[in-house]
Amino acid sequence: MTEQTNEQTTEQGSGILAGRTILVAGVTLDTSIGFAVAKFAQEQGATVLISNFGQALRITRRIARRLPVEPPVLELDVTDPEHLASLPEAVREHLGADAVLHGVVHSIAYGNPETLLGGKFLDGPWKDVAQALEVSAYSLKSLAVAARPLMVPGSSVVGLTFDATVAWPVYDWMGVAKAGLESCARYRARDLGAEGIRVNLVSAGPLRTLAAKAIPGFEDLESLWTTRAPLGWDNTDQEPTARAVCALLSDLFPATTGEVVHVDGGFHAMGA
């Protein structure tokens, strides 16, 4: 193990993720859910790696310094077969030849806001729809397969969704992509269960992330939570979602897989 990894383990020590190594894929800004997950995971004793790619990688490396312990930052484009194939090697480069991953977090989604969001469902071109489905849904399978050689019985894959059981205002093709993600998670849970690997999703309420700001009319969507979430909802607080993700990464849910856990103030359970 590297000196940096030993430092993480020594400084964090205890918690529900003590002794576990977690990869959080898709961390850009410190307002992202992925960043909140990485932060809480470190606070709970995990050794954390984070990833991004392209021009955003430079931002991620800078943002990584704001975590309790600066983690290794991997370049990983989940649509690039070469990046996916080299993931085990990249992890071992930082954590040693015997490295394992006890958890993988899929915090990745993209849909062209100019063609797929904000009331453009009927006009969405297939080229952009295909990209949204590949990045936001198919990549859960791609990432899980890439990480599989490093995972052990008891490992956990957790993705982030936005309730895809209904049609939302302005969300349009991203809603379809999230429906694909939720279905993909169930099939991944089926196929990886025999290896003792769990696959679950957390469905968060609307949060003021970089992705949310790109959705035209997002304010209309998030305003629904004002009166209908029985516990209330703070759209600037990513920590409740991060806590749920980390609970699913831990051994507190050893027999839970194929599940979607709602962290939305109870909104999903309410009628009109």
mmCIF file of C-alpha atoms in Angstrom:
data_model
loop_
_atom_site.group_PDB
_atom_site.id
_atom_site.type_symbol
_atom_site.label_atom_id
_atom_site.label_comp_id
_atom_site.label_asym_id
_atom_site.label_seq_id
_atom_site.Cartn_x
_atom_site.Cartn_y
_atom_site.Cartn_z
ATOM 1 C CA MET A 1 0.000 0.000 0.000
ATOM 2 C CA THR A 2 1.156 3.534 -0.639
ATOM 3 C CA GLU A 3 2.113 5.992 2.088
ATOM 4 C CA GLN A 4 -0.983 8.042 1.246
ATOM 5 C CA THR A 5 -3.262 5.033 1.717
ATOM 6 C CA ASN A 6 -1.674 4.256 5.083
ATOM 7 C CA GLU A 7 -2.261 7.873 6.100
ATOM 8 C CA GLN A 8 -5.960 7.590 5.255
ATOM 9 C CA THR A 9 -6.313 4.407 7.267
ATOM 10 C CA THR A 10 -4.376 5.753 10.243
ATOM 11 C CA GLU A 11 -6.166 9.092 10.447
ATOM 12 C CA GLN A 12 -9.700 7.736 9.982
ATOM 13 C CA GLY A 13 -9.440 4.456 11.836
ATOM 14 C CA SER A 14 -13.005 3.628 12.839
ATOM 15 C CA GLY A 15 -16.551 3.876 11.550
ATOM 16 C CA ILE A 16 -18.976 1.785 9.508
ATOM 17 C CA LEU A 17 -16.516 1.717 6.580
ATOM 18 C CA ALA A 18 -13.334 1.100 8.557
ATOM 19 C CA GLY A 19 -10.927 -1.071 6.591
ATOM 20 C CA ARG A 20 -12.909 -0.746 3.374
ATOM 21 C CA THR A 21 -11.712 0.713 0.089
ATOM 22 C CA ILE A 22 -14.224 2.691 -1.954
ATOM 23 C CA LEU A 23 -14.091 4.079 -5.496
ATOM 24 C CA VAL A 24 -16.400 7.045 -6.093
ATOM 25 C CA ALA A 25 -16.738 7.492 -9.847
ATOM 26 C CA GLY A 26 -17.936 10.873 -11.067
ATOM 27 C CA VAL A 27 -16.730 13.589 -8.683
ATOM 28 C CA THR A 28 -16.460 17.070 -10.171
ATOM 29 C CA LEU A 29 -17.349 19.845 -7.720
ATOM 30 C CA ASP A 30 -17.606 19.939 -3.938
ATOM 31 C CA THR A 31 -21.367 20.457 -4.372
ATOM 32 C CA SER A 32 -21.747 17.076 -6.055
ATOM 33 C CA ILE A 33 -23.281 14.062 -4.355
ATOM 34 C CA GLY A 34 -20.140 12.098 -5.206
ATOM 35 C CA PHE A 35 -17.995 14.543 -3.235
ATOM 36 C CA ALA A 36 -20.344 14.280 -0.236
ATOM 37 C CA VAL A 37 -20.135 10.481 -0.445
ATOM 38 C CA ALA A 38 -16.335 10.543 -0.596
ATOM 39 C CA LYS A 39 -16.199 12.888 2.392
ATOM 40 C CA PHE A 40 -18.568 10.875 4.571
ATOM 41 C CA ALA A 41 -16.903 7.614 3.545
ATOM 42 C CA GLN A 42 -13.538 8.947 4.709
ATOM 43 C CA GLU A 43 -15.105 10.125 7.961
ATOM 44 C CA GLN A 44 -16.414 6.577 8.418
ATOM 45 C CA GLY A 45 -12.956 5.052 8.032
ATOM 46 C CA ALA A 46 -12.793 4.203 4.329
ATOM 47 C CA THR A 47 -9.830 4.521 2.022
ATOM 48 C CA VAL A 48 -11.276 6.439 -0.925
ATOM 49 C CA LEU A 49 -10.368 6.884 -4.570
ATOM 50 C CA ILE A 50 -12.265 9.260 -6.856
ATOM 51 C CA SER A 51 -12.415 9.569 -10.629
ATOM 52 C CA ASN A 52 -13.319 11.807 -13.527
ATOM 53 C CA PHE A 53 -12.043 12.361 -17.058
ATOM 54 C CA GLY A 54 -11.323 14.888 -19.758
ATOM 55 C CA GLN A 55 -11.250 18.586 -18.929
ATOM 56 C CA ALA A 56 -13.132 17.968 -15.682
ATOM 57 C CA LEU A 57 -10.228 15.889 -14.362
ATOM 58 C CA ARG A 58 -8.221 19.024 -13.588
ATOM 59 C CA ILE A 59 -11.118 20.377 -11.500
ATOM 60 C CA THR A 60 -11.494 17.058 -9.705
ATOM 61 C CA ARG A 61 -7.817 17.022 -8.732
ATOM 62 C CA ARG A 62 -8.191 20.475 -7.230
ATOM 63 C CA ILE A 63 -11.435 19.618 -5.444
ATOM 64 C CA ALA A 64 -9.863 16.437 -4.027
ATOM 65 C CA ARG A 65 -7.726 18.629 -1.746
ATOM 66 C CA ARG A 66 -10.891 19.764 0.061
ATOM 67 C CA LEU A 67 -11.619 16.267 1.360
ATOM 68 C CA PRO A 68 -10.474 15.309 4.885
ATOM 69 C CA VAL A 69 -7.646 13.314 3.286
ATOM 70 C CA GLU A 70 -6.634 14.001 -0.313
ATOM 71 C CA PRO A 71 -7.477 10.800 -2.220
ATOM 72 C CA PRO A 72 -5.940 9.374 -5.375
ATOM 73 C CA VAL A 73 -7.703 10.696 -8.476
ATOM 74 C CA LEU A 74 -8.115 8.275 -11.373
ATOM 75 C CA GLU A 75 -8.853 9.151 -14.979
ATOM 76 C CA LEU A 76 -11.886 7.074 -15.903
ATOM 77 C CA ASP A 77 -14.266 7.624 -18.795
ATOM 78 C CA VAL A 78 -16.945 4.940 -18.357
ATOM 79 C CA THR A 79 -17.665 5.013 -22.105
ATOM 80 C CA ASP A 80 -14.031 4.305 -23.038
ATOM 81 C CA PRO A 81 -13.193 0.564 -23.239
ATOM 82 C CA GLU A 82 -9.496 1.234 -22.669
ATOM 83 C CA HIS A 83 -10.150 3.208 -19.482
ATOM 84 C CA LEU A 84 -12.455 0.469 -18.212
ATOM 85 C CA ALA A 85 -9.984 -2.297 -19.014
ATOM 86 C CA SER A 86 -7.167 -0.479 -17.193
ATOM 87 C CA LEU A 87 -9.187 0.277 -14.037
ATOM 88 C CA PRO A 88 -7.792 -2.632 -11.955
ATOM 89 C CA GLU A 89 -4.239 -1.643 -12.877
ATOM 90 C CA ALA A 90 -4.919 2.002 -11.996
ATOM 91 C CA VAL A 91 -6.290 1.043 -8.580
ATOM 92 C CA ARG A 92 -3.372 -1.283 -7.868
ATOM 93 C CA GLU A 93 -0.943 1.487 -8.821
ATOM 94 C CA HIS A 94 -2.194 3.473 -5.839
ATOM 95 C CA LEU A 95 -3.115 0.715 -3.389
ATOM 96 C CA GLY A 96 -0.690 -2.083 -4.171
ATOM 97 C CA ALA A 97 -0.766 -5.388 -6.020
ATOM 98 C CA ASP A 98 -3.168 -6.995 -3.548
ATOM 99 C CA ALA A 99 -5.696 -4.154 -3.688
ATOM 100 C CA VAL A 100 -9.406 -4.880 -3.530
ATOM 101 C CA LEU A 101 -12.483 -2.692 -3.843
ATOM 102 C CA HIS A 102 -15.129 -3.161 -1.195
ATOM 103 C CA GLY A 103 -17.376 -0.545 -2.754
ATOM 104 C CA VAL A 104 -17.994 1.277 -6.023
ATOM 105 C CA VAL A 105 -20.196 4.361 -6.281
ATOM 106 C CA HIS A 106 -21.730 5.271 -9.634
ATOM 107 C CA SER A 107 -22.312 9.039 -9.508
ATOM 108 C CA ILE A 108 -22.465 9.564 -13.256
ATOM 109 C CA ALA A 109 -25.159 10.940 -15.557
ATOM 110 C CA TYR A 110 -25.411 13.123 -18.631
ATOM 111 C CA GLY A 111 -28.106 14.247 -21.027
ATOM 112 C CA ASN A 112 -27.746 17.128 -23.474
ATOM 113 C CA PRO A 113 -29.878 19.859 -21.853
ATOM 114 C CA GLU A 114 -30.415 21.607 -25.176
ATOM 115 C CA THR A 115 -32.085 18.618 -26.844
ATOM 116 C CA LEU A 116 -33.269 16.215 -24.131
ATOM 117 C CA LEU A 117 -34.456 18.280 -21.156
ATOM 118 C CA GLY A 118 -36.829 21.107 -20.336
ATOM 119 C CA GLY A 119 -39.907 19.903 -22.232
ATOM 120 C CA LYS A 120 -38.162 18.563 -25.349
ATOM 121 C CA PHE A 121 -39.147 14.902 -24.983
ATOM 122 C CA LEU A 122 -40.990 14.579 -28.308
ATOM 123 C CA ASP A 123 -38.115 16.159 -30.215
ATOM 124 C CA GLY A 124 -35.157 14.366 -28.600
ATOM 125 C CA PRO A 125 -32.837 13.046 -31.355
ATOM 126 C CA TRP A 126 -31.719 9.430 -31.075
ATOM 127 C CA LYS A 127 -28.019 10.328 -31.169
ATOM 128 C CA ASP A 128 -28.363 12.360 -27.973
ATOM 129 C CA VAL A 129 -30.757 9.855 -26.397
ATOM 130 C CA ALA A 130 -28.267 7.056 -27.071
ATOM 131 C CA GLN A 131 -25.502 9.052 -25.410
ATOM 132 C CA ALA A 132 -27.678 9.714 -22.358
ATOM 133 C CA LEU A 133 -28.537 6.026 -22.045
ATOM 134 C CA GLU A 134 -24.917 4.936 -22.412
ATOM 135 C CA VAL A 135 -23.515 7.440 -19.915
ATOM 136 C CA SER A 136 -26.347 7.373 -17.385
ATOM 137 C CA ALA A 137 -27.558 3.747 -17.458
ATOM 138 C CA TYR A 138 -25.339 1.334 -19.402
ATOM 139 C CA SER A 139 -22.279 2.680 -17.605
ATOM 140 C CA LEU A 140 -23.473 1.081 -14.355
ATOM 141 C CA LYS A 141 -22.923 -2.284 -16.017
ATOM 142 C CA SER A 142 -19.639 -1.132 -17.564
ATOM 143 C CA LEU A 143 -18.280 0.149 -14.269
ATOM 144 C CA ALA A 144 -19.342 -2.928 -12.321
ATOM 145 C CA VAL A 145 -17.729 -5.240 -14.857
ATOM 146 C CA ALA A 146 -14.513 -3.183 -14.878
ATOM 147 C CA ALA A 147 -14.296 -3.232 -11.077
ATOM 148 C CA ARG A 148 -15.312 -6.882 -10.761
ATOM 149 C CA PRO A 149 -11.755 -8.335 -10.735
ATOM 150 C CA LEU A 150 -11.027 -6.234 -7.615
ATOM 151 C CA MET A 151 -14.247 -6.953 -5.741
ATOM 152 C CA VAL A 152 -14.705 -9.594 -3.077
ATOM 153 C CA PRO A 153 -17.696 -11.247 -1.377
ATOM 154 C CA GLY A 154 -19.389 -8.543 0.672
ATOM 155 C CA SER A 155 -18.524 -5.775 -1.787
ATOM 156 C CA SER A 156 -21.197 -3.297 -2.800
ATOM 157 C CA VAL A 157 -22.077 -1.246 -5.873
ATOM 158 C CA VAL A 158 -24.265 1.802 -5.241
ATOM 159 C CA GLY A 159 -25.656 4.134 -7.884
ATOM 160 C CA LEU A 160 -27.639 7.356 -7.743
ATOM 161 C CA THR A 161 -31.047 7.771 -9.349
ATOM 162 C CA PHE A 162 -34.014 10.122 -9.418
ATOM 163 C CA ASP A 163 -37.282 8.217 -8.987
ATOM 164 C CA ALA A 164 -38.037 6.802 -12.439
ATOM 165 C CA THR A 165 -41.416 5.271 -11.598
ATOM 166 C CA VAL A 166 -43.254 8.413 -12.749
ATOM 167 C CA ALA A 167 -42.922 11.091 -15.438
ATOM 168 C CA TRP A 168 -41.552 14.394 -14.114
ATOM 169 C CA PRO A 169 -41.813 17.930 -15.459
ATOM 170 C CA VAL A 170 -38.753 19.011 -17.520
ATOM 171 C CA TYR A 171 -36.763 15.811 -16.755
ATOM 172 C CA ASP A 172 -37.797 14.154 -20.024
ATOM 173 C CA TRP A 173 -35.173 11.787 -21.493
ATOM 174 C CA MET A 174 -33.109 11.773 -18.317
ATOM 175 C CA GLY A 175 -36.130 10.167 -16.678
ATOM 176 C CA VAL A 176 -35.968 7.420 -19.289
ATOM 177 C CA ALA A 177 -32.230 7.058 -18.687
ATOM 178 C CA LYS A 178 -32.825 6.731 -14.939
ATOM 179 C CA ALA A 179 -35.471 4.073 -15.607
ATOM 180 C CA GLY A 180 -32.807 2.204 -17.558
ATOM 181 C CA LEU A 181 -30.365 2.653 -14.690
ATOM 182 C CA GLU A 182 -32.857 1.222 -12.197
ATOM 183 C CA SER A 183 -33.536 -1.786 -14.409
ATOM 184 C CA CYS A 184 -29.808 -2.275 -15.010
ATOM 185 C CA ALA A 185 -29.213 -2.308 -11.245
ATOM 186 C CA ARG A 186 -31.726 -5.132 -10.793
ATOM 187 C CA TYR A 187 -30.053 -7.243 -13.478
ATOM 188 C CA ARG A 188 -26.603 -6.509 -12.077
ATOM 189 C CA ALA A 189 -27.883 -7.558 -8.653
ATOM 190 C CA ARG A 190 -29.094 -10.811 -10.188
ATOM 191 C CA ASP A 191 -25.819 -11.585 -11.952
ATOM 192 C CA LEU A 192 -23.405 -10.555 -9.191
ATOM 193 C CA GLY A 193 -25.332 -11.975 -6.253
ATOM 194 C CA ALA A 194 -23.711 -15.389 -6.580
ATOM 195 C CA GLU A 195 -20.352 -13.679 -5.995
ATOM 196 C CA GLY A 196 -21.615 -11.996 -2.835
ATOM 197 C CA ILE A 197 -21.670 -8.551 -4.473
ATOM 198 C CA ARG A 198 -24.652 -6.301 -3.754
ATOM 199 C CA VAL A 199 -26.045 -3.711 -6.185
ATOM 200 C CA ASN A 200 -28.392 -0.989 -4.954
ATOM 201 C CA LEU A 201 -29.462 2.548 -5.809
ATOM 202 C CA VAL A 202 -30.250 5.639 -3.763
ATOM 203 C CA SER A 203 -33.039 7.841 -5.098
ATOM 204 C CA ALA A 204 -32.388 11.362 -3.859
ATOM 205 C CA GLY A 205 -34.725 14.305 -3.931
ATOM 206 C CA PRO A 206 -33.725 17.297 -6.090
ATOM 207 C CA LEU A 207 -30.340 18.702 -5.066
ATOM 208 C CA ARG A 208 -28.537 21.821 -6.277
ATOM 209 C CA THR A 209 -25.741 20.025 -8.075
ATOM 210 C CA LEU A 210 -23.931 20.902 -11.301
ATOM 211 C CA ALA A 211 -26.148 18.433 -13.174
ATOM 212 C CA ALA A 212 -29.332 19.916 -11.738
ATOM 213 C CA LYS A 213 -28.371 23.430 -12.751
ATOM 214 C CA ALA A 214 -28.158 22.247 -16.354
ATOM 215 C CA ILE A 215 -31.828 21.221 -16.403
ATOM 216 C CA PRO A 216 -34.016 23.978 -17.879
ATOM 217 C CA GLY A 217 -36.916 24.619 -15.492
ATOM 218 C CA PHE A 218 -35.333 22.698 -12.612
ATOM 219 C CA GLU A 219 -36.795 25.214 -10.170
ATOM 220 C CA ASP A 220 -40.297 24.077 -11.117
ATOM 221 C CA LEU A 221 -39.346 20.493 -10.340
ATOM 222 C CA GLU A 222 -37.715 21.147 -6.983
ATOM 223 C CA SER A 223 -40.571 23.412 -5.864
ATOM 224 C CA LEU A 224 -42.805 20.343 -5.641
ATOM 225 C CA TRP A 225 -40.888 19.266 -2.528
ATOM 226 C CA THR A 226 -41.817 22.436 -0.619
ATOM 227 C CA THR A 227 -45.265 21.241 0.387
ATOM 228 C CA ARG A 228 -45.204 17.476 -0.247
ATOM 229 C CA ALA A 229 -42.119 16.158 1.556
ATOM 230 C CA PRO A 230 -43.321 15.332 5.094
ATOM 231 C CA LEU A 231 -39.827 15.606 6.563
ATOM 232 C CA GLY A 232 -39.082 18.727 4.563
ATOM 233 C CA TRP A 233 -36.244 18.932 2.057
ATOM 234 C CA ASP A 234 -33.048 20.967 1.891
ATOM 235 C CA ASN A 235 -31.922 21.039 -1.732
ATOM 236 C CA THR A 236 -28.444 22.247 -0.741
ATOM 237 C CA ASP A 237 -27.673 19.430 1.713
ATOM 238 C CA GLN A 238 -26.097 16.359 0.093
ATOM 239 C CA GLU A 239 -25.165 14.677 3.386
ATOM 240 C CA PRO A 240 -28.410 12.695 3.952
ATOM 241 C CA THR A 241 -27.938 11.118 0.528
ATOM 242 C CA ALA A 242 -24.256 10.475 1.190
ATOM 243 C CA ARG A 243 -25.093 8.789 4.487
ATOM 244 C CA ALA A 244 -27.525 6.425 2.761
ATOM 245 C CA VAL A 245 -24.967 5.553 0.091
ATOM 246 C CA CYS A 246 -22.330 4.814 2.723
ATOM 247 C CA ALA A 247 -24.755 2.691 4.745
ATOM 248 C CA LEU A 248 -25.332 0.552 1.641
ATOM 249 C CA LEU A 249 -21.566 0.368 1.077
ATOM 250 C CA SER A 250 -21.089 -0.935 4.610
ATOM 251 C CA ASP A 251 -21.956 -4.350 6.019
ATOM 252 C CA LEU A 252 -25.113 -2.981 7.673
ATOM 253 C CA PHE A 253 -27.228 -4.258 4.743
ATOM 254 C CA PRO A 254 -25.712 -7.713 4.063
ATOM 255 C CA ALA A 255 -28.886 -9.193 2.532
ATOM 256 C CA THR A 256 -30.134 -6.173 0.556
ATOM 257 C CA THR A 257 -29.629 -6.032 -3.198
ATOM 258 C CA GLY A 258 -31.591 -4.833 -6.211
ATOM 259 C CA GLU A 259 -33.157 -2.163 -4.006
ATOM 260 C CA VAL A 260 -33.880 1.549 -4.518
ATOM 261 C CA VAL A 261 -33.623 3.446 -1.228
ATOM 262 C CA HIS A 262 -35.420 6.805 -1.255
ATOM 263 C CA VAL A 263 -33.772 9.766 0.412
ATOM 264 C CA ASP A 264 -36.284 12.469 -0.481
ATOM 265 C CA GLY A 265 -37.916 13.594 2.745
ATOM 266 C CA GLY A 266 -40.708 11.078 2.155
ATOM 267 C CA PHE A 267 -41.941 12.778 -1.026
ATOM 268 C CA HIS A 268 -42.211 9.501 -2.957
ATOM 269 C CA ALA A 269 -44.775 8.084 -0.508
ATOM 270 C CA MET A 270 -47.199 10.996 -0.669
ATOM 271 C CA GLY A 271 -50.248 11.484 -2.922
ATOM 272 C CA ALA A 272 -51.551 14.800 -4.204
#
